Coordinates of C-alpha atoms in Angstrom, one line a residue:
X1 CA 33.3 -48.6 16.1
X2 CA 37.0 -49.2 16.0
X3 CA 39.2 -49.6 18.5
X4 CA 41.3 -46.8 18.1
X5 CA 38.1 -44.7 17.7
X6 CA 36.8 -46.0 21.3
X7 CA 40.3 -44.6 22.4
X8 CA 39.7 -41.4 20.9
X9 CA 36.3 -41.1 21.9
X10 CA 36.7 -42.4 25.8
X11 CA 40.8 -41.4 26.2
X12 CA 42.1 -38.1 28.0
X13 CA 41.5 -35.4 25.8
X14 CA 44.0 -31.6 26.3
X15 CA 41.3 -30.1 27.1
X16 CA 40.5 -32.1 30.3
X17 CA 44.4 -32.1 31.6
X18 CA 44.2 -28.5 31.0
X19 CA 41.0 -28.9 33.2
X20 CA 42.5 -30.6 35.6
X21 CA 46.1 -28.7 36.1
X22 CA 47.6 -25.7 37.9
X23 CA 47.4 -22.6 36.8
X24 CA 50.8 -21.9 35.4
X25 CA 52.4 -18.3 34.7
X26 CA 52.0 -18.5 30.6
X27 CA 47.7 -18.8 31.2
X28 CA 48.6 -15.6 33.8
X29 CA 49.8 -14.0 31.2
X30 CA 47.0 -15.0 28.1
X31 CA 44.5 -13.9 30.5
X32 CA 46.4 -10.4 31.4
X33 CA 47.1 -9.8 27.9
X34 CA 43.4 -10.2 27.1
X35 CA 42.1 -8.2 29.5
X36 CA 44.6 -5.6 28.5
X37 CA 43.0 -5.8 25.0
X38 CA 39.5 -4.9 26.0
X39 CA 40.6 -2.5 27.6
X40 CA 42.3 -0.5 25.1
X41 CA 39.4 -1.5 23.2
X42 CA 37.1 0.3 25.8
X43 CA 39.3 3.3 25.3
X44 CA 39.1 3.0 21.9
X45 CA 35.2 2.7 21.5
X46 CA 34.6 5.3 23.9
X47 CA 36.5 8.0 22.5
X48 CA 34.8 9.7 19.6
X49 CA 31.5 9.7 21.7
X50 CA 33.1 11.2 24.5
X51 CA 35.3 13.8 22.0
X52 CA 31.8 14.0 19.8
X53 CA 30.9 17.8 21.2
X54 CA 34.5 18.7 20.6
X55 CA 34.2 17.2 16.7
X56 CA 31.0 18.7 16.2
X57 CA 32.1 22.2 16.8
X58 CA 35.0 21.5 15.0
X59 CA 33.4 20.4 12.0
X60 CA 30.0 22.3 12.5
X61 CA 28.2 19.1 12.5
X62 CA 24.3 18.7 12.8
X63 CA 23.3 16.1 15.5
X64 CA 21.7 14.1 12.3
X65 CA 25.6 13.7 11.1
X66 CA 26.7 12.8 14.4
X67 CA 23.7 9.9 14.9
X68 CA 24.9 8.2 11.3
X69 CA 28.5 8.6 12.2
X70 CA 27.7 6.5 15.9
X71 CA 25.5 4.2 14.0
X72 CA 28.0 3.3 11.4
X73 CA 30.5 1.8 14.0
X74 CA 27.6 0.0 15.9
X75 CA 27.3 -1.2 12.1
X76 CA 30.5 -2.0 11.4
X77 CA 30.0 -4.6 14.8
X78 CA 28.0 -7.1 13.2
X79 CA 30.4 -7.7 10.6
X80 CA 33.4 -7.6 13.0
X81 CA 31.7 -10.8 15.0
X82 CA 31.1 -12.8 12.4
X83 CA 34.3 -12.3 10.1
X84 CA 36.7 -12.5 12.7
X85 CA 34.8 -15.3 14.0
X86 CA 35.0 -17.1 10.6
X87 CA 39.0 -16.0 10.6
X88 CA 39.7 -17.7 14.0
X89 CA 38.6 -21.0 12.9
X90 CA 40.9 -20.5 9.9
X91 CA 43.8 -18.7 11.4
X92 CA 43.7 -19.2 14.6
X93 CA 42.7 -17.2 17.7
X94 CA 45.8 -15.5 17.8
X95 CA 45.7 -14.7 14.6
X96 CA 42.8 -13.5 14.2
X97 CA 42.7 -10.7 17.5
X98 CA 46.2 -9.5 15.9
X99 CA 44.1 -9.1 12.8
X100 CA 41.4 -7.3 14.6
X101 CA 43.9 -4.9 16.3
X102 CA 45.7 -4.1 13.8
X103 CA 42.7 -2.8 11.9
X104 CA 41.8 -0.8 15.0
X105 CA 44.9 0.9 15.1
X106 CA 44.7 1.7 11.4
X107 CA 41.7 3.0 11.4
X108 CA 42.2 5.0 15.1
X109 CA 45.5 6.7 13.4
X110 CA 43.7 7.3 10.2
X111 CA 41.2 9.0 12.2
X112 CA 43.2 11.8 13.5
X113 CA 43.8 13.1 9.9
X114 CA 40.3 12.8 8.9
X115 CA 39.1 15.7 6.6
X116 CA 35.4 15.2 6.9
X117 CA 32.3 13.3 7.8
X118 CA 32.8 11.2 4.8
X119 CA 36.5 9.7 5.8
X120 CA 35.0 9.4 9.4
X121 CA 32.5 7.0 8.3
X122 CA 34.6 4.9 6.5
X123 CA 36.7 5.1 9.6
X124 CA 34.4 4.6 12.4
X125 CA 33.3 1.2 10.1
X126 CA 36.4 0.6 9.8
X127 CA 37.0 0.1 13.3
X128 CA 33.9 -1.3 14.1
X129 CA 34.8 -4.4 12.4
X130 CA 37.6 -4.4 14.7
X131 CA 35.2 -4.2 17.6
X132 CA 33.0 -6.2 16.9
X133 CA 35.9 -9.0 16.5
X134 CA 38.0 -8.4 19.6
X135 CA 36.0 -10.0 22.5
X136 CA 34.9 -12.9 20.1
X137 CA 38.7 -13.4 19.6
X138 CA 40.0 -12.9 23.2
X139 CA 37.6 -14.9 24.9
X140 CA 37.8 -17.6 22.5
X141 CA 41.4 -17.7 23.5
X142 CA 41.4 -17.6 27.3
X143 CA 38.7 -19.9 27.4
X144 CA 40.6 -23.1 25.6
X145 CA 43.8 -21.7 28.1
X146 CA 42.0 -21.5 31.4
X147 CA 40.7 -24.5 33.5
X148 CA 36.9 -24.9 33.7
X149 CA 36.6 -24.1 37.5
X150 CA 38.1 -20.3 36.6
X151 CA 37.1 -20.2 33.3
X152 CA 33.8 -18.1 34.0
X153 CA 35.3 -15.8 36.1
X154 CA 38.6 -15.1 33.2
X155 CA 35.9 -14.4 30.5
X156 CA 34.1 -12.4 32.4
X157 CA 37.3 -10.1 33.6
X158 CA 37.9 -9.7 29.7
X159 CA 34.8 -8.9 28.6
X160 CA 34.7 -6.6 31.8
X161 CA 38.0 -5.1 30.3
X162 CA 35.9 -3.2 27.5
X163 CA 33.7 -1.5 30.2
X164 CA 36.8 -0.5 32.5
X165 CA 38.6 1.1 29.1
X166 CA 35.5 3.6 28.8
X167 CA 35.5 4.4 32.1
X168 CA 39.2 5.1 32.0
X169 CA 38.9 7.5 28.8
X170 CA 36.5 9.3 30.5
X171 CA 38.5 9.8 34.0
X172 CA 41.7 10.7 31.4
X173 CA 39.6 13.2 29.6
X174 CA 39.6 15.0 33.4
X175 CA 42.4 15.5 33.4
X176 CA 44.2 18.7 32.6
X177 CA 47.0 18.3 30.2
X178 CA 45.1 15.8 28.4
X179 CA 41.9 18.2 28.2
X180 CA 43.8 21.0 26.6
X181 CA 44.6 19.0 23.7
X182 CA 42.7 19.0 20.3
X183 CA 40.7 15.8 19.6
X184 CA 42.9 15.3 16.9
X185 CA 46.0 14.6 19.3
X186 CA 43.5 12.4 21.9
X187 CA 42.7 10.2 18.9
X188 CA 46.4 9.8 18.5
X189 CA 47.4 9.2 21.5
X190 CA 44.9 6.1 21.6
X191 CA 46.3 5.1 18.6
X192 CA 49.7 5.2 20.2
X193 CA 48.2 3.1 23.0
X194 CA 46.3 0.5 20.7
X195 CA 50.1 -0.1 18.7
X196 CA 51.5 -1.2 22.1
X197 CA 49.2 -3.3 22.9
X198 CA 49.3 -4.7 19.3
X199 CA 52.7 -5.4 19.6
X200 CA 52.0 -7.3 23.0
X201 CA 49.7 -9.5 21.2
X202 CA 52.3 -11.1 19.2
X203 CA 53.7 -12.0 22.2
X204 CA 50.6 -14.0 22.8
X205 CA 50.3 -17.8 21.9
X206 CA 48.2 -19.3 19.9
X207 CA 45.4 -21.7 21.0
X208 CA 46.5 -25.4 22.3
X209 CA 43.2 -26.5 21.1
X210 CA 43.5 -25.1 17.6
X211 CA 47.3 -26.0 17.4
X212 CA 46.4 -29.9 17.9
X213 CA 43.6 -29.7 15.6
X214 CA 45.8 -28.0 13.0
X215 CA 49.7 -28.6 13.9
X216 CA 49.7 -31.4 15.8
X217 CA 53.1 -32.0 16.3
X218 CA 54.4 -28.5 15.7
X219 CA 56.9 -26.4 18.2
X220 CA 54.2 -24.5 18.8
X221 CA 52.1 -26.8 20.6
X222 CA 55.5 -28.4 22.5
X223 CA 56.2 -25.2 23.7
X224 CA 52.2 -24.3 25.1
X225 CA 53.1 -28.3 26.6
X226 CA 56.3 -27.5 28.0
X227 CA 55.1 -24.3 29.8
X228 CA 51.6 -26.0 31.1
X229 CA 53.4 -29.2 32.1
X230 CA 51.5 -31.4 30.0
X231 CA 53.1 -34.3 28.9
X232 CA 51.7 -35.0 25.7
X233 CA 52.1 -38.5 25.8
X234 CA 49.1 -38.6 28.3
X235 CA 46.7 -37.2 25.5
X236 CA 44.4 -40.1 24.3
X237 CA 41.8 -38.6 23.0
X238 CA 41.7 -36.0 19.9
X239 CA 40.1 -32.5 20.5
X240 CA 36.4 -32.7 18.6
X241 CA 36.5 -31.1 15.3
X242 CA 34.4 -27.5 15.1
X243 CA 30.8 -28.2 14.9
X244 CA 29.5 -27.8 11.3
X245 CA 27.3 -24.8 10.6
X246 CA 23.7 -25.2 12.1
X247 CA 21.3 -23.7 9.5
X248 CA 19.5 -20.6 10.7
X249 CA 16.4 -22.0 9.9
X250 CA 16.5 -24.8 12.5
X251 CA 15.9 -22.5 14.8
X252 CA 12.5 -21.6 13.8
X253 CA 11.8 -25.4 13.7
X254 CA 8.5 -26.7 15.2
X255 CA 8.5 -26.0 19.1
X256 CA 11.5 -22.9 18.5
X257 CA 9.9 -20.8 16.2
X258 CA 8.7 -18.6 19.0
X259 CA 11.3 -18.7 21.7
X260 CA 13.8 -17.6 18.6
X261 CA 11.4 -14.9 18.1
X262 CA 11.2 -13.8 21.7
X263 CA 14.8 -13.9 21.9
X264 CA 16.0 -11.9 18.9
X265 CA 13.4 -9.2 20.3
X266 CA 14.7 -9.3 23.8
X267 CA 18.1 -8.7 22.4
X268 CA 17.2 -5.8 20.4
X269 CA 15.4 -3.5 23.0
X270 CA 18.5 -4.0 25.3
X271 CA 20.8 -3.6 22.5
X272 CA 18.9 0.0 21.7
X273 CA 19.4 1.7 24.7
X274 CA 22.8 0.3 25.0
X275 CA 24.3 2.1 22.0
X276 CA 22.4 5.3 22.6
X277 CA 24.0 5.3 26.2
X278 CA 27.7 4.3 25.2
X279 CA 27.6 7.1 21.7
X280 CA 25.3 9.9 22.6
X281 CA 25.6 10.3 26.3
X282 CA 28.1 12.9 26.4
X283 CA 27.0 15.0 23.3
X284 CA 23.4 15.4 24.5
X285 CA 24.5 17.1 27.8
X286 CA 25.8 19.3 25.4
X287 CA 22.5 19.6 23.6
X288 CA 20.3 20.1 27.3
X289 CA 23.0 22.9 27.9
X290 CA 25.4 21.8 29.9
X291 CA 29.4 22.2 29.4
X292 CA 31.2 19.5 28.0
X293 CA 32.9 18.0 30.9
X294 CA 29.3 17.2 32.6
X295 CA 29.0 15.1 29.6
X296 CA 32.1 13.2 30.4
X297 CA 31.6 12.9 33.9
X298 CA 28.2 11.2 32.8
X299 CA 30.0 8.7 31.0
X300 CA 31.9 8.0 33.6
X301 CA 29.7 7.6 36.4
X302 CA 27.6 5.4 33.4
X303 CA 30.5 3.3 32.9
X304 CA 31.4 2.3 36.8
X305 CA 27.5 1.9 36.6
X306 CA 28.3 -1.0 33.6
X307 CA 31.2 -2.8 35.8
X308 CA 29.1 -2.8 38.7
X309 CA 26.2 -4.3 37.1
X310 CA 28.6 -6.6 35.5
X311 CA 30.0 -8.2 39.0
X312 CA 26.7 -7.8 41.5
X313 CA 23.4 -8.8 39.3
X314 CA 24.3 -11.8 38.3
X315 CA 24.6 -12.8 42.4
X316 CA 21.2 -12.6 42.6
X317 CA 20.6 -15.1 40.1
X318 CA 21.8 -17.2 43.6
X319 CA 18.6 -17.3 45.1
X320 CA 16.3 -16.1 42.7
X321 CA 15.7 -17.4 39.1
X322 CA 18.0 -15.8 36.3
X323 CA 15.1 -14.4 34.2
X324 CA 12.9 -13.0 37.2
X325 CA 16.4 -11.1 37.7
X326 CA 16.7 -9.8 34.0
X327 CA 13.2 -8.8 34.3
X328 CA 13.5 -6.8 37.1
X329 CA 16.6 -5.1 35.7
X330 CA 15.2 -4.3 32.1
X331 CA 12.2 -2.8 34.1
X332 CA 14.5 -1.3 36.0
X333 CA 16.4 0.0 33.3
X334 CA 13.4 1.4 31.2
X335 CA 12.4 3.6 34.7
X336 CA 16.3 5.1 34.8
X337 CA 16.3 5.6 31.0
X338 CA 13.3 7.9 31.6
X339 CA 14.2 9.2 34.7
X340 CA 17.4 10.3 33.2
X341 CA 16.1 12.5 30.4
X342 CA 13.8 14.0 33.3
X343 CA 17.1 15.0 35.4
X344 CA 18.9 15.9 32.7
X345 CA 18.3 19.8 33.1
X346 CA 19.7 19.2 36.8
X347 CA 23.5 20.0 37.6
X348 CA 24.9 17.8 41.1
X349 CA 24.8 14.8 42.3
X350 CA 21.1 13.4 41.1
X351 CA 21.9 13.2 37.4
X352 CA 25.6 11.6 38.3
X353 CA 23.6 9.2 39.8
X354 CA 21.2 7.9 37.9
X355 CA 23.8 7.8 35.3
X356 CA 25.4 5.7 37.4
X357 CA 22.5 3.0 37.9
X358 CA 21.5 3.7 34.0
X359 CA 24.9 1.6 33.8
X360 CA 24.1 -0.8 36.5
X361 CA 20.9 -1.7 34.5
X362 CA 21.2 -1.1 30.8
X363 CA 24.9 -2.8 30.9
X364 CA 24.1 -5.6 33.9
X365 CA 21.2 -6.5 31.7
X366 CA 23.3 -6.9 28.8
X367 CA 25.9 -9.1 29.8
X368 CA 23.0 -11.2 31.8
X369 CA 21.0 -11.8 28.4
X370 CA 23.4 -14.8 27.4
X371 CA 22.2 -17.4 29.5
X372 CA 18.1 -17.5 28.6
X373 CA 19.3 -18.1 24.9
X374 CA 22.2 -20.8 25.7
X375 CA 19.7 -22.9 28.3
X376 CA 16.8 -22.2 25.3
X377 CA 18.5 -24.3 22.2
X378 CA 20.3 -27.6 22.3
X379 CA 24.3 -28.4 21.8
X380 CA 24.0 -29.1 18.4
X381 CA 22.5 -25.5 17.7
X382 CA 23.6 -23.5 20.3
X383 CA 26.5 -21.6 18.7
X384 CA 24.2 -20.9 15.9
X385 CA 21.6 -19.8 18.4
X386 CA 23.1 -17.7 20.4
X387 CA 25.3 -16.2 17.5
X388 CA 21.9 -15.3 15.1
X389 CA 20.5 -13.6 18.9
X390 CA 23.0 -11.3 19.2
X391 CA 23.7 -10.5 15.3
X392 CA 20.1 -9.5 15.2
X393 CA 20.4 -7.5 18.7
X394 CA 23.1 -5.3 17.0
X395 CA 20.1 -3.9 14.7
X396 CA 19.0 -1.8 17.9
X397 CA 22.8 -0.8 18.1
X398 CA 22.9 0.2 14.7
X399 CA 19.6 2.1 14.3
X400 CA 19.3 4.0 17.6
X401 CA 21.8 6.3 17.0
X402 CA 20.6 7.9 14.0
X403 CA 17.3 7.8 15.8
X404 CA 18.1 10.0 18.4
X405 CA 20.3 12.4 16.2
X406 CA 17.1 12.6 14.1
X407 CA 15.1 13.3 16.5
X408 CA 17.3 15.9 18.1
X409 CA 17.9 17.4 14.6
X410 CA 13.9 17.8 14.2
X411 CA 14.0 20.0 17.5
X412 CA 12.6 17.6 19.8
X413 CA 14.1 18.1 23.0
X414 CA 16.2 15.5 24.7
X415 CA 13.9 14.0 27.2
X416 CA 11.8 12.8 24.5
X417 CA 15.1 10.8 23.0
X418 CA 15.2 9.3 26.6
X419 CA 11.5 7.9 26.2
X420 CA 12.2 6.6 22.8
X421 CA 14.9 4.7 24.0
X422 CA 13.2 3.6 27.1
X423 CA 10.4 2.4 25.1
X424 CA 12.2 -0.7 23.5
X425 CA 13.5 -2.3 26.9
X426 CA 9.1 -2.2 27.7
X427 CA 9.3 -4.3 24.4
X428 CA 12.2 -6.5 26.0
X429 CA 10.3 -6.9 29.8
X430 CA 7.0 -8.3 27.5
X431 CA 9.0 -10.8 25.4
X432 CA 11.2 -12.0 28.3
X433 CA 8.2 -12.5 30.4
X434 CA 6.7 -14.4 27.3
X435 CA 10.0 -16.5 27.1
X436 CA 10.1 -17.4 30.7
X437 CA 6.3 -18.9 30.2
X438 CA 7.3 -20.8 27.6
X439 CA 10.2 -22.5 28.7
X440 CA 8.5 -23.1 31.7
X441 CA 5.8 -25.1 29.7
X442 CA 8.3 -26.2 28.3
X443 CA 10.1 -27.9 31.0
X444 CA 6.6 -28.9 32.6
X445 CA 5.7 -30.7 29.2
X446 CA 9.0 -32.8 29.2

């Protein structure tokens, strides 16, 4: 080794002064700006589910045309995390969430003058790319702006943004003026709303980490310098270079082959019920009998059930170990998912409710699957890992909808749509038990 590689490899890297700094006003502001993004993004995703009675009567639909409309946007998600993905390490971070809300304004304000199912799909694809890109992007960003002692908590307020943004369309949609209106002018109106919040993006810097691995040197990076107080003279050590593509199959090497497996089938029965709750929730109130507004009081309740889940669950992995927690919320999940298809002839309180925990335990679990599959595979292959986990979770997204649409469309009723969707998180209990054995032989072996 040289010495001016021992300098690079042993010196004071940005990232650690960063690290090591005050929280000044312009990472405030990354942070808010983020979070603000999500949850226009919340808004945006929630919207045609929660207007979906109002479109199907419009447009005469048959709940099998409704299920491949909602599964084309859970579609258009896988290809939103891995382009924009592959577009931030190009771009930049910035760059590429401008990108991905740009395209979800497009395609929000092309949706209003939609003339039929056909422009819709293109649409809702359309704007699932942009989905599927924007928390990628934003928490990309505030993670290379935000000190490692708050850097959990910041990531976990934006990706809580997205959950927050549903529950807000749904409380908007109570209200009066706002209800009168045809769906048309609602989808507008969050078009208007994703355009201002476009515009604040540019606003937005671009990431210090990426600007010294790019433009060293450039104004850009004085600036970020200038407004952290970093003097860059202090920096001795270059950021590392992105890691180079881990080949997917390394991660059904010898001694992985299984976990992978158990994994990728853990992440599609959560990832099943999931898109089912967020698209059809509001339309199949509709379908049991009930007016439309129960069906957006259901998402609501569902979607304070999601934050919720979001901030408490993961304080019991505190005293008790993270996967016996998951476990007991994806059982408990796959009892609610049944129990609400049983109370969903009910008017009140009861259904409200287990709407409510349905979004304690089918979201909490969610956002708790991450950290089984980042302890499960090495530095090396973790991005790669985790990435190919949650890619292959989206299948359940991207099929359940048109499951349950063809299921309502054949005349079964909809507690029977409840079962099949409570069915896959049985699937997910039985591999993440299986996972938790294995890693614990595992760990016992080494």
């Amino acid at each position: 080794m040289t010495s001016t590689e021992g300098i690079l490899a042993q010196g004071t890297s940005l990232q650690s002064l960063i690290d090591r700094g005050r929280v000044r006003p312009l990472q405030v502001r990354v942070l808010a700006l983020c979070a603000l993004v999500t949850l226009v993004e919340g808004i945006d995703l929630t919207l045609i589910p929660l207007l979906a009675p109002l479109i199907a009567a419009s447009w005469s639909l048959r709940p099998e045309e409704l299920g491949v409309i909602f599964s084309t946007g859970s579609f258009g998600l896988i290809f939103g995390g891995l382009g924009i993905g592959w577009l931030a390490d190009r771009i930049g971070r910035r760059g590429a969430l401008l990108a991905a809300m740009v395209l979800m304004t497009a395609s929000t304000l092309a949706t209003a003058w939609a003339g039929g199912v056909s422009h819709l799909l293109v649409l809702r694809l359309a704007a699932g790319i942009a989905f599927g890109g924007v928390i990628p992007a934003a928490v990309s960003l505030v993670s290379e702006f935000l000190p490692e002692r708050l850097r959990a908590s910041a990531v976990a307020l934006v990706i809580l943004g997205q959950a927050l943004g549903a529950l807000l369309a749904a409380l908007l949609l109570k209200v009066p003026a706002l209800a009168a209106l045809e769906w048309q002018a609602l989808v507008l109106c969050a078009a208007i709303a994703c355009a201002v919040v476009t515009l604040l993006v540019t606003m937005l810097p671009e990431s210090p980490r990426y600007l010294a691995l790019r433009r060293a040197g450039s104004p850009a990076l004085r600036s970020i310098y200038a407004a952290l107080r970093i003097d860059p003279a202090a920096i001795t050590r270059a950021p590392d270079p992105p890691a180079s593509g881990m080949r997917l199959a390394a991660l059904f090497a010898p001694g992985r082959a299984l976990g992978t497996a158990l994994l990728w089938a853990t992440f599609i029965g959560v990832g099943w019920p999931l898109s089912f709750f967020t698209n059809w929730l509001t339309r199949i109130h509709t379908e049991a009998g009930h007016a439309a507004a129960v069906g957006v009081d259901a998402m609501a309740f569902y979607s304070a059930g999601a934050i919720a889940g979001g901030l408490v669950l993961p304080l019991f992995t505190r005293r008790w170990h993270h996967d016996r927690v998951l476990l007991a919320t994806l059982a408990s999940a796959a009892v609610l998912t049944v129990l609400q298809g049983l109370v969903l002839p009910l008017s009140g309180g009861v259904p409200m409710t287990i709407s409510f925990l349905c979004g304690v335990f089918v979201s909490g679990g969610f956002f708790m699957l991450y950290p089984p599959a980042v302890r499960f595979y090495p530095t090396d292959m973790r991005a790669t890992g985790v990435g190919a986990a949650v890619a292959f979770g989206r299948i359940g997204n991207t099929v359940s909808p048109t499951v349950a649409g063809l299921m309502l469309g054949a005349g079964l009723g909809p507690q029977s749509v409840f079962w099949a969707m409570a069915a896959p998180l049985v699937m997910s209990c039985a591999a993440l038990w299986l996972f938790h054995r294995l890693t614990l032989t595992r760990a016992g072996a080494g």
